[in-house]
């Protein structure tokens, strides 16, 4: 039996997770769902943004589906961004973001973003300068282990999913120590995968080619900040954030979430598009080796989109839960 932790979170999180649960339960009637809390509402209820109980609950489950966690206003005491903290605590070093349209032709790439290091280690400080002004400093750190394992993850993923090419995205011409080390590690790891082609691009050029020539990308491996930006950019090619899924994966634990945030502007209106969360659930099932079940979700979504049975952001007329019912009908 599959045990899946659910963290609905804030804003549209509960709506898109509940819609996705309808699909999961229809597909796997004996699935065990464990509801856990995190985020802004959780802090109001319990005084904590990410209770230990939630972290432990995710560790005990086979995997986890997360809705969205709203950021606290700047200066909120005791606040640290919840999702990056969860990635650190569970050592989920790989962020997997597939970019592919649900129907029709278009790009078909997978961005593998390093998820625990780089500029997002959260080490920021303010320094007083001699002239009385201040400088605002953020540290950017890559470790040998961190670089090696994300590059290995990208090549292994490419090999196991019949991909042909892995592109390393960096800025080693300017950031010679940090990005230079990332580029070098990529080259070393690639030696062990002689059947896969390799390519490299500076991040600024990659940002342009994602728009002008997306077909040149297959699997992309890059650092935390670049991967964050490029994957949202690429999501724009295939219907926007409402359709973009992601996985946070480590050696032992994992959680899957839509790329979008809590979307407070549309929360509670019943109009959020749950497709990204459903596709994240399909990724979760694949990660549990339930490829057939995942493909059933993808096929049902494709049929709904082909029949234009979709939510308002995609030009349809269905609400969040009505869309979920339409997907369930097509399973
Ligand atoms: P957060 O601070 O949690 O990141 P945000 O509003 O800044 O929230 P997103 O939640 O990613 O960022 O939303 C960006 C825009 O995309 C918003 O206008 C939102 O309404 C829209 N959006 C996000 N998710 C969805 C969705 N599932 N369905 C429809 N529109 C969405």
mmCIF file of C-alpha atoms and ligand atoms in Angstrom:
data_model
loop_
_atom_site.group_PDB
_atom_site.id
_atom_site.type_symbol
_atom_site.label_atom_id
_atom_site.label_comp_id
_atom_site.label_asym_id
_atom_site.label_seq_id
_atom_site.Cartn_x
_atom_site.Cartn_y
_atom_site.Cartn_z
ATOM 1 C CA UNK A 1 0.000 0.000 0.000
ATOM 2 C CA UNK A 2 1.221 3.508 -0.789
ATOM 3 C CA UNK A 3 1.498 6.005 2.085
ATOM 4 C CA UNK A 4 1.489 9.580 0.848
ATOM 5 C CA UNK A 5 1.872 12.670 3.028
ATOM 6 C CA UNK A 6 -0.251 15.675 2.020
ATOM 7 C CA UNK A 7 0.726 19.235 2.867
ATOM 8 C CA UNK A 8 -2.025 21.497 1.534
ATOM 9 C CA UNK A 9 -0.415 24.736 2.747
ATOM 10 C CA UNK A 10 -1.798 28.203 2.009
ATOM 11 C CA UNK A 11 -3.771 30.107 -0.622
ATOM 12 C CA UNK A 12 -4.793 27.868 -3.496
ATOM 13 C CA UNK A 13 -2.778 24.989 -1.969
ATOM 14 C CA UNK A 14 -5.761 23.255 -0.317
ATOM 15 C CA UNK A 15 -7.899 23.624 -3.455
ATOM 16 C CA UNK A 16 -5.363 22.137 -5.883
ATOM 17 C CA UNK A 17 -4.372 19.353 -3.477
ATOM 18 C CA UNK A 18 -7.993 18.360 -2.794
ATOM 19 C CA UNK A 19 -8.675 18.259 -6.536
ATOM 20 C CA UNK A 20 -5.631 16.031 -7.010
ATOM 21 C CA UNK A 21 -6.649 13.764 -4.138
ATOM 22 C CA UNK A 22 -9.881 13.025 -6.031
ATOM 23 C CA UNK A 23 -7.778 11.701 -8.897
ATOM 24 C CA UNK A 24 -5.370 9.752 -6.660
ATOM 25 C CA UNK A 25 -8.176 8.080 -4.729
ATOM 26 C CA UNK A 26 -9.995 7.138 -7.943
ATOM 27 C CA UNK A 27 -6.800 5.583 -9.248
ATOM 28 C CA UNK A 28 -5.442 3.950 -6.073
ATOM 29 C CA UNK A 29 -8.463 3.270 -3.814
ATOM 30 C CA UNK A 30 -6.341 1.844 -0.969
ATOM 31 C CA UNK A 31 -3.908 4.774 -0.897
ATOM 32 C CA UNK A 32 -3.155 5.977 2.646
ATOM 33 C CA UNK A 33 -3.112 9.783 2.878
ATOM 34 C CA UNK A 34 -1.518 11.478 5.871
ATOM 35 C CA UNK A 35 -2.476 15.144 6.307
ATOM 36 C CA UNK A 36 0.278 17.412 7.641
ATOM 37 C CA UNK A 37 0.582 21.154 8.122
ATOM 38 C CA UNK A 38 3.112 23.811 7.092
ATOM 39 C CA UNK A 39 3.074 27.471 6.134
ATOM 40 C CA UNK A 40 1.478 30.728 7.150
ATOM 41 C CA UNK A 41 -1.841 29.293 8.290
ATOM 42 C CA UNK A 42 0.011 26.559 10.172
ATOM 43 C CA UNK A 43 1.988 29.245 12.002
ATOM 44 C CA UNK A 44 -1.272 30.963 13.000
ATOM 45 C CA UNK A 45 -2.668 27.633 14.256
ATOM 46 C CA UNK A 46 0.425 26.149 15.923
ATOM 47 C CA UNK A 47 3.035 28.927 16.279
ATOM 48 C CA UNK A 48 5.347 27.129 13.854
ATOM 49 C CA UNK A 49 5.874 27.451 10.102
ATOM 50 C CA UNK A 50 7.269 23.934 9.728
ATOM 51 C CA UNK A 51 6.506 21.717 12.741
ATOM 52 C CA UNK A 52 8.842 18.749 13.425
ATOM 53 C CA UNK A 53 5.766 16.550 13.177
ATOM 54 C CA UNK A 54 5.434 17.531 9.506
ATOM 55 C CA UNK A 55 9.080 16.850 8.694
ATOM 56 C CA UNK A 56 8.932 13.485 10.480
ATOM 57 C CA UNK A 57 5.600 12.617 8.843
ATOM 58 C CA UNK A 58 7.058 13.212 5.372
ATOM 59 C CA UNK A 59 10.097 11.097 6.279
ATOM 60 C CA UNK A 60 7.867 8.216 7.368
ATOM 61 C CA UNK A 61 5.684 8.335 4.240
ATOM 62 C CA UNK A 62 6.648 6.897 0.841
ATOM 63 C CA UNK A 63 6.471 10.385 -0.636
ATOM 64 C CA UNK A 64 4.630 13.691 -0.272
ATOM 65 C CA UNK A 65 2.417 16.003 -2.281
ATOM 66 C CA UNK A 66 2.621 19.684 -1.347
ATOM 67 C CA UNK A 67 0.211 22.430 -2.457
ATOM 68 C CA UNK A 68 1.742 25.850 -1.872
ATOM 69 C CA UNK A 69 3.210 27.701 1.060
ATOM 70 C CA UNK A 70 2.784 31.460 1.237
ATOM 71 C CA UNK A 71 5.809 33.568 2.192
ATOM 72 C CA UNK A 72 5.516 35.556 5.433
ATOM 73 C CA UNK A 73 5.823 39.352 5.204
ATOM 74 C CA UNK A 74 9.425 40.618 5.473
ATOM 75 C CA UNK A 75 10.593 40.893 9.081
ATOM 76 C CA UNK A 76 8.164 38.282 10.493
ATOM 77 C CA UNK A 77 9.903 36.952 13.635
ATOM 78 C CA UNK A 78 11.158 33.353 13.442
ATOM 79 C CA UNK A 79 10.343 33.046 9.756
ATOM 80 C CA UNK A 80 12.487 31.179 7.267
ATOM 81 C CA UNK A 81 11.086 30.187 3.879
ATOM 82 C CA UNK A 82 9.413 26.825 4.424
ATOM 83 C CA UNK A 83 10.037 24.995 1.154
ATOM 84 C CA UNK A 84 13.821 25.636 1.046
ATOM 85 C CA UNK A 85 13.971 24.588 4.724
ATOM 86 C CA UNK A 86 12.157 21.348 3.922
ATOM 87 C CA UNK A 87 14.552 20.671 1.047
ATOM 88 C CA UNK A 88 17.502 21.154 3.416
ATOM 89 C CA UNK A 89 16.065 19.048 6.240
ATOM 90 C CA UNK A 90 15.202 16.132 3.959
ATOM 91 C CA UNK A 91 18.355 16.587 1.849
ATOM 92 C CA UNK A 92 16.352 16.787 -1.372
ATOM 93 C CA UNK A 93 19.215 17.884 -3.564
ATOM 94 C CA UNK A 94 17.580 17.486 -6.972
ATOM 95 C CA UNK A 95 14.738 19.611 -8.279
ATOM 96 C CA UNK A 96 13.250 18.038 -11.364
ATOM 97 C CA UNK A 97 11.167 20.227 -13.655
ATOM 98 C CA UNK A 98 9.839 18.733 -16.875
ATOM 99 C CA UNK A 99 8.789 21.209 -19.571
ATOM 100 C CA UNK A 100 6.403 19.714 -22.121
ATOM 101 C CA UNK A 101 3.006 20.824 -23.440
ATOM 102 C CA UNK A 102 0.050 18.679 -22.428
ATOM 103 C CA UNK A 103 -1.243 18.554 -25.985
ATOM 104 C CA UNK A 104 0.371 19.344 -29.315
ATOM 105 C CA UNK A 105 3.977 19.835 -30.326
ATOM 106 C CA UNK A 106 6.428 21.924 -28.373
ATOM 107 C CA UNK A 107 9.533 21.733 -26.245
ATOM 108 C CA UNK A 108 10.328 18.535 -24.395
ATOM 109 C CA UNK A 109 13.038 19.240 -21.862
ATOM 110 C CA UNK A 110 13.752 18.416 -18.251
ATOM 111 C CA UNK A 111 15.551 20.934 -16.074
ATOM 112 C CA UNK A 112 17.525 19.414 -13.197
ATOM 113 C CA UNK A 113 18.197 22.160 -10.691
ATOM 114 C CA UNK A 114 20.534 21.797 -7.701
ATOM 115 C CA UNK A 115 18.255 22.348 -4.744
ATOM 116 C CA UNK A 116 20.266 22.720 -1.541
ATOM 117 C CA UNK A 117 23.353 24.850 -2.264
ATOM 118 C CA UNK A 118 24.368 27.845 -4.372
ATOM 119 C CA UNK A 119 22.974 31.269 -3.641
ATOM 120 C CA UNK A 120 20.013 29.872 -1.726
ATOM 121 C CA UNK A 121 21.977 28.648 1.298
ATOM 122 C CA UNK A 122 20.432 31.627 3.095
ATOM 123 C CA UNK A 123 23.670 33.173 4.327
ATOM 124 C CA UNK A 124 23.063 36.870 3.952
ATOM 125 C CA UNK A 125 24.471 39.729 5.957
ATOM 126 C CA UNK A 126 24.837 43.502 6.022
ATOM 127 C CA UNK A 127 28.354 44.926 6.254
ATOM 128 C CA UNK A 128 29.206 48.444 7.423
ATOM 129 C CA UNK A 129 31.577 50.173 5.007
ATOM 130 C CA UNK A 130 34.271 52.688 5.977
ATOM 131 C CA UNK A 131 32.373 55.556 4.365
ATOM 132 C CA UNK A 132 29.388 54.896 6.645
ATOM 133 C CA UNK A 133 27.238 53.263 3.976
ATOM 134 C CA UNK A 134 26.379 49.572 3.948
ATOM 135 C CA UNK A 135 26.932 46.614 1.625
ATOM 136 C CA UNK A 136 24.454 43.753 1.371
ATOM 137 C CA UNK A 137 26.134 40.391 0.942
ATOM 138 C CA UNK A 138 24.843 36.919 0.053
ATOM 139 C CA UNK A 139 27.125 33.905 0.048
ATOM 140 C CA UNK A 140 27.071 31.378 -2.739
ATOM 141 C CA UNK A 141 28.486 27.994 -1.891
ATOM 142 C CA UNK A 142 28.930 24.792 -3.918
ATOM 143 C CA UNK A 143 30.494 21.678 -2.413
ATOM 144 C CA UNK A 144 32.309 18.885 -4.262
ATOM 145 C CA UNK A 145 29.676 16.430 -3.034
ATOM 146 C CA UNK A 146 26.777 18.721 -3.978
ATOM 147 C CA UNK A 147 28.058 19.306 -7.516
ATOM 148 C CA UNK A 148 28.962 15.687 -8.122
ATOM 149 C CA UNK A 149 25.645 14.283 -6.994
ATOM 150 C CA UNK A 150 23.495 16.716 -9.003
ATOM 151 C CA UNK A 151 25.516 16.028 -12.152
ATOM 152 C CA UNK A 152 25.266 12.273 -11.539
ATOM 153 C CA UNK A 153 21.517 12.653 -10.966
ATOM 154 C CA UNK A 154 21.099 14.455 -14.319
ATOM 155 C CA UNK A 155 23.088 11.873 -16.276
ATOM 156 C CA UNK A 156 21.402 8.931 -14.551
ATOM 157 C CA UNK A 157 17.983 10.475 -15.168
ATOM 158 C CA UNK A 158 18.884 11.026 -18.843
ATOM 159 C CA UNK A 159 20.067 7.428 -19.243
ATOM 160 C CA UNK A 160 17.080 5.877 -17.458
ATOM 161 C CA UNK A 161 14.554 7.969 -19.380
ATOM 162 C CA UNK A 162 15.987 7.417 -22.861
ATOM 163 C CA UNK A 163 17.166 11.000 -23.171
ATOM 164 C CA UNK A 164 20.064 11.785 -25.506
ATOM 165 C CA UNK A 165 21.809 14.927 -24.337
ATOM 166 C CA UNK A 166 22.696 16.717 -21.103
ATOM 167 C CA UNK A 167 23.435 20.456 -21.205
ATOM 168 C CA UNK A 168 25.347 22.142 -18.381
ATOM 169 C CA UNK A 169 24.272 25.755 -17.781
ATOM 170 C CA UNK A 170 26.719 27.976 -15.904
ATOM 171 C CA UNK A 171 28.522 31.319 -15.990
ATOM 172 C CA UNK A 172 32.077 30.071 -15.609
ATOM 173 C CA UNK A 173 33.514 32.913 -17.683
ATOM 174 C CA UNK A 174 32.653 35.378 -14.889
ATOM 175 C CA UNK A 175 32.253 33.191 -11.780
ATOM 176 C CA UNK A 176 35.436 31.255 -12.372
ATOM 177 C CA UNK A 177 35.839 29.645 -8.944
ATOM 178 C CA UNK A 178 32.260 28.563 -8.264
ATOM 179 C CA UNK A 179 30.756 28.027 -11.706
ATOM 180 C CA UNK A 180 34.168 26.959 -12.975
ATOM 181 C CA UNK A 181 34.080 24.098 -10.456
ATOM 182 C CA UNK A 182 30.527 23.190 -11.509
ATOM 183 C CA UNK A 183 31.546 23.048 -15.176
ATOM 184 C CA UNK A 184 34.612 20.918 -14.353
ATOM 185 C CA UNK A 185 32.560 18.481 -12.255
ATOM 186 C CA UNK A 186 30.039 18.157 -15.092
ATOM 187 C CA UNK A 187 32.862 17.232 -17.456
ATOM 188 C CA UNK A 188 34.240 14.621 -15.046
ATOM 189 C CA UNK A 189 30.872 12.996 -14.372
ATOM 190 C CA UNK A 190 30.047 12.946 -18.110
ATOM 191 C CA UNK A 191 33.004 10.601 -18.723
ATOM 192 C CA UNK A 192 31.057 7.819 -17.049
ATOM 193 C CA UNK A 193 28.126 8.213 -19.444
ATOM 194 C CA UNK A 194 29.764 7.930 -22.876
ATOM 195 C CA UNK A 195 26.469 7.196 -24.667
ATOM 196 C CA UNK A 196 24.991 10.581 -23.745
ATOM 197 C CA UNK A 197 25.884 13.690 -25.705
ATOM 198 C CA UNK A 198 26.899 16.784 -23.746
ATOM 199 C CA UNK A 199 26.644 20.508 -24.315
ATOM 200 C CA UNK A 200 27.288 23.630 -22.241
ATOM 201 C CA UNK A 201 25.881 27.159 -22.314
ATOM 202 C CA UNK A 202 26.333 30.352 -20.356
ATOM 203 C CA UNK A 203 23.170 31.074 -18.427
ATOM 204 C CA UNK A 204 22.371 34.271 -20.346
ATOM 205 C CA UNK A 205 22.633 32.454 -23.677
ATOM 206 C CA UNK A 206 20.545 29.580 -22.275
ATOM 207 C CA UNK A 207 17.831 32.067 -21.287
ATOM 208 C CA UNK A 208 17.692 33.282 -24.882
ATOM 209 C CA UNK A 209 17.782 29.830 -26.513
ATOM 210 C CA UNK A 210 14.922 28.596 -24.304
ATOM 211 C CA UNK A 211 12.768 31.123 -26.188
ATOM 212 C CA UNK A 212 14.366 31.069 -29.651
ATOM 213 C CA UNK A 213 15.397 27.413 -29.985
ATOM 214 C CA UNK A 214 13.891 25.248 -27.222
ATOM 215 C CA UNK A 215 14.463 22.102 -29.308
ATOM 216 C CA UNK A 216 18.198 22.298 -28.585
ATOM 217 C CA UNK A 217 17.518 21.300 -24.950
ATOM 218 C CA UNK A 218 16.943 17.770 -23.681
ATOM 219 C CA UNK A 219 18.126 17.385 -20.067
ATOM 220 C CA UNK A 220 19.580 20.549 -18.510
ATOM 221 C CA UNK A 221 21.618 20.538 -15.298
ATOM 222 C CA UNK A 222 22.334 23.762 -13.465
ATOM 223 C CA UNK A 223 22.756 25.466 -10.113
ATOM 224 C CA UNK A 224 20.033 26.593 -7.734
ATOM 225 C CA UNK A 225 19.430 30.208 -8.791
ATOM 226 C CA UNK A 226 19.856 29.665 -12.544
ATOM 227 C CA UNK A 227 17.596 26.611 -12.419
ATOM 228 C CA UNK A 228 14.921 28.491 -10.503
ATOM 229 C CA UNK A 229 14.781 31.271 -13.079
ATOM 230 C CA UNK A 230 15.190 29.181 -16.239
ATOM 231 C CA UNK A 231 12.528 26.661 -15.249
ATOM 232 C CA UNK A 232 9.908 29.373 -14.662
ATOM 233 C CA UNK A 233 10.905 30.922 -17.979
ATOM 234 C CA UNK A 234 10.544 27.562 -19.723
ATOM 235 C CA UNK A 235 7.157 27.007 -18.044
ATOM 236 C CA UNK A 236 5.988 30.067 -19.979
ATOM 237 C CA UNK A 237 6.466 28.106 -23.213
ATOM 238 C CA UNK A 238 3.999 25.406 -22.251
ATOM 239 C CA UNK A 239 0.971 27.153 -20.763
ATOM 240 C CA UNK A 240 2.397 28.912 -17.723
ATOM 241 C CA UNK A 241 2.681 28.186 -14.034
ATOM 242 C CA UNK A 242 -0.734 26.529 -13.729
ATOM 243 C CA UNK A 243 0.621 23.623 -15.783
ATOM 244 C CA UNK A 244 4.178 23.238 -14.444
ATOM 245 C CA UNK A 245 4.958 20.335 -12.060
ATOM 246 C CA UNK A 246 8.108 19.663 -10.077
ATOM 247 C CA UNK A 247 9.773 17.072 -7.890
ATOM 248 C CA UNK A 248 12.178 17.536 -4.990
ATOM 249 C CA UNK A 249 14.205 14.354 -4.765
ATOM 250 C CA UNK A 250 16.939 13.016 -2.486
ATOM 251 C CA UNK A 251 18.509 9.604 -1.944
ATOM 252 C CA UNK A 252 15.811 8.650 0.557
ATOM 253 C CA UNK A 253 12.979 11.189 0.679
ATOM 254 C CA UNK A 254 11.003 13.228 -1.828
ATOM 255 C CA UNK A 255 8.135 15.630 -2.253
ATOM 256 C CA UNK A 256 6.309 16.831 -5.335
ATOM 257 C CA UNK A 257 4.676 20.233 -5.826
ATOM 258 C CA UNK A 258 3.349 22.575 -8.499
ATOM 259 C CA UNK A 259 5.862 25.237 -9.530
ATOM 260 C CA UNK A 260 3.342 28.010 -8.817
ATOM 261 C CA UNK A 261 2.957 29.624 -5.426
ATOM 262 C CA UNK A 262 -0.037 30.177 -3.196
ATOM 263 C CA UNK A 263 -1.664 32.645 -5.671
ATOM 264 C CA UNK A 264 -3.452 34.683 -2.972
ATOM 265 C CA UNK A 265 -5.163 36.755 -5.699
ATOM 266 C CA UNK A 266 -7.339 33.794 -6.727
ATOM 267 C CA UNK A 267 -7.394 31.737 -3.507
ATOM 268 C CA UNK A 268 -10.793 30.667 -2.211
ATOM 269 C CA UNK A 269 -12.544 31.412 -5.499
ATOM 270 C CA UNK A 270 -12.554 27.821 -6.727
ATOM 271 C CA UNK A 271 -10.889 28.770 -10.020
ATOM 272 C CA UNK A 272 -7.260 27.669 -9.532
ATOM 273 C CA UNK A 273 -5.971 25.263 -12.138
ATOM 274 C CA UNK A 274 -4.946 21.995 -10.430
ATOM 275 C CA UNK A 275 -3.168 20.589 -13.521
ATOM 276 C CA UNK A 276 0.339 21.335 -12.205
ATOM 277 C CA UNK A 277 -0.464 19.515 -8.968
ATOM 278 C CA UNK A 278 -1.956 16.552 -10.842
ATOM 279 C CA UNK A 279 1.142 16.359 -13.041
ATOM 280 C CA UNK A 280 3.260 16.558 -9.861
ATOM 281 C CA UNK A 281 1.263 13.613 -8.496
ATOM 282 C CA UNK A 282 2.014 11.727 -11.724
ATOM 283 C CA UNK A 283 5.726 12.453 -11.221
ATOM 284 C CA UNK A 284 5.383 11.188 -7.655
ATOM 285 C CA UNK A 285 3.828 7.939 -8.880
ATOM 286 C CA UNK A 286 6.634 7.475 -11.430
ATOM 287 C CA UNK A 287 9.150 7.996 -8.647
ATOM 288 C CA UNK A 288 7.354 5.194 -6.749
ATOM 289 C CA UNK A 289 7.772 2.983 -9.837
ATOM 290 C CA UNK A 290 4.049 3.197 -10.608
ATOM 291 C CA UNK A 291 4.607 4.335 -14.176
ATOM 292 C CA UNK A 292 1.335 2.887 -15.486
ATOM 293 C CA UNK A 293 -0.715 4.845 -12.954
ATOM 294 C CA UNK A 294 1.166 8.040 -13.736
ATOM 295 C CA UNK A 295 0.499 7.581 -17.436
ATOM 296 C CA UNK A 296 -3.214 7.209 -16.722
ATOM 297 C CA UNK A 297 -3.272 10.654 -15.093
ATOM 298 C CA UNK A 298 -1.330 12.164 -17.994
ATOM 299 C CA UNK A 299 -3.645 10.552 -20.562
ATOM 300 C CA UNK A 300 -6.785 11.757 -18.751
ATOM 301 C CA UNK A 301 -5.355 15.299 -18.605
ATOM 302 C CA UNK A 302 -4.493 15.179 -22.303
ATOM 303 C CA UNK A 303 -8.061 14.138 -23.138
ATOM 304 C CA UNK A 304 -9.539 16.962 -21.044
ATOM 305 C CA UNK A 305 -7.287 19.538 -22.712
ATOM 306 C CA UNK A 306 -7.983 18.154 -26.197
ATOM 307 C CA UNK A 307 -11.730 18.405 -25.454
ATOM 308 C CA UNK A 308 -11.243 21.919 -23.992
ATOM 309 C CA UNK A 309 -12.674 20.762 -20.670
ATOM 310 C CA UNK A 310 -10.322 23.051 -18.781
ATOM 311 C CA UNK A 311 -10.193 25.828 -16.193
ATOM 312 C CA UNK A 312 -10.615 29.539 -16.928
ATOM 313 C CA UNK A 313 -6.881 30.356 -17.100
ATOM 314 C CA UNK A 314 -6.709 27.928 -20.052
ATOM 315 C CA UNK A 315 -9.727 29.399 -21.806
ATOM 316 C CA UNK A 316 -12.279 26.953 -20.396
ATOM 317 C CA UNK A 317 -15.188 27.355 -18.032
ATOM 318 C CA UNK A 318 -14.577 24.728 -15.348
ATOM 319 C CA UNK A 319 -13.855 25.437 -11.692
ATOM 320 C CA UNK A 320 -11.085 23.602 -9.823
ATOM 321 C CA UNK A 321 -13.217 20.740 -8.528
ATOM 322 C CA UNK A 322 -15.274 20.434 -11.734
ATOM 323 C CA UNK A 323 -12.030 20.008 -13.630
ATOM 324 C CA UNK A 324 -10.979 17.290 -11.172
ATOM 325 C CA UNK A 325 -14.313 15.510 -11.806
ATOM 326 C CA UNK A 326 -13.719 15.722 -15.568
ATOM 327 C CA UNK A 327 -10.258 14.164 -15.139
ATOM 328 C CA UNK A 328 -11.614 11.389 -12.909
ATOM 329 C CA UNK A 329 -14.298 10.600 -15.511
ATOM 330 C CA UNK A 330 -11.617 10.082 -18.128
ATOM 331 C CA UNK A 331 -9.297 7.881 -16.063
HETATM 332 P P1 LIG B 1 3.647 33.205 -3.630
HETATM 333 O O1 LIG B 1 4.027 34.392 -2.837
HETATM 334 O O2 LIG B 1 3.059 32.112 -2.814
HETATM 335 O O3 LIG B 1 4.725 32.730 -4.574
HETATM 336 P P2 LIG B 1 2.448 34.614 -5.888
HETATM 337 O O4 LIG B 1 1.044 35.067 -6.176
HETATM 338 O O5 LIG B 1 3.515 35.647 -5.792
HETATM 339 O O6 LIG B 1 2.418 33.680 -4.600
HETATM 340 P P3 LIG B 1 2.117 32.537 -7.760
HETATM 341 O O7 LIG B 1 1.261 31.869 -6.787
HETATM 342 O O8 LIG B 1 3.131 31.674 -8.453
HETATM 343 O O9 LIG B 1 2.923 33.666 -7.083
HETATM 344 O O10 LIG B 1 1.179 33.258 -8.811
HETATM 345 C C1 LIG B 1 1.617 34.044 -9.893
HETATM 346 C C2 LIG B 1 0.399 34.350 -10.788
HETATM 347 O O11 LIG B 1 -0.027 33.140 -11.444
HETATM 348 C C3 LIG B 1 -0.806 34.864 -10.001
HETATM 349 O O12 LIG B 1 -1.465 35.888 -10.719
HETATM 350 C C4 LIG B 1 -1.714 33.669 -9.898
HETATM 351 O O13 LIG B 1 -3.085 33.995 -9.854
HETATM 352 C C5 LIG B 1 -1.382 32.843 -11.137
HETATM 353 N N1 LIG B 1 -1.486 31.416 -10.780
HETATM 354 C C6 LIG B 1 -0.640 30.725 -9.987
HETATM 355 N N2 LIG B 1 -1.046 29.473 -9.821
HETATM 356 C C7 LIG B 1 -2.178 29.336 -10.539
HETATM 357 C C8 LIG B 1 -3.084 28.242 -10.769
HETATM 358 N N3 LIG B 1 -2.883 27.029 -10.217
HETATM 359 N N4 LIG B 1 -4.159 28.463 -11.538
HETATM 360 C C9 LIG B 1 -4.365 29.660 -12.110
HETATM 361 N N5 LIG B 1 -3.559 30.731 -11.938
HETATM 362 C C10 LIG B 1 -2.462 30.577 -11.172
#
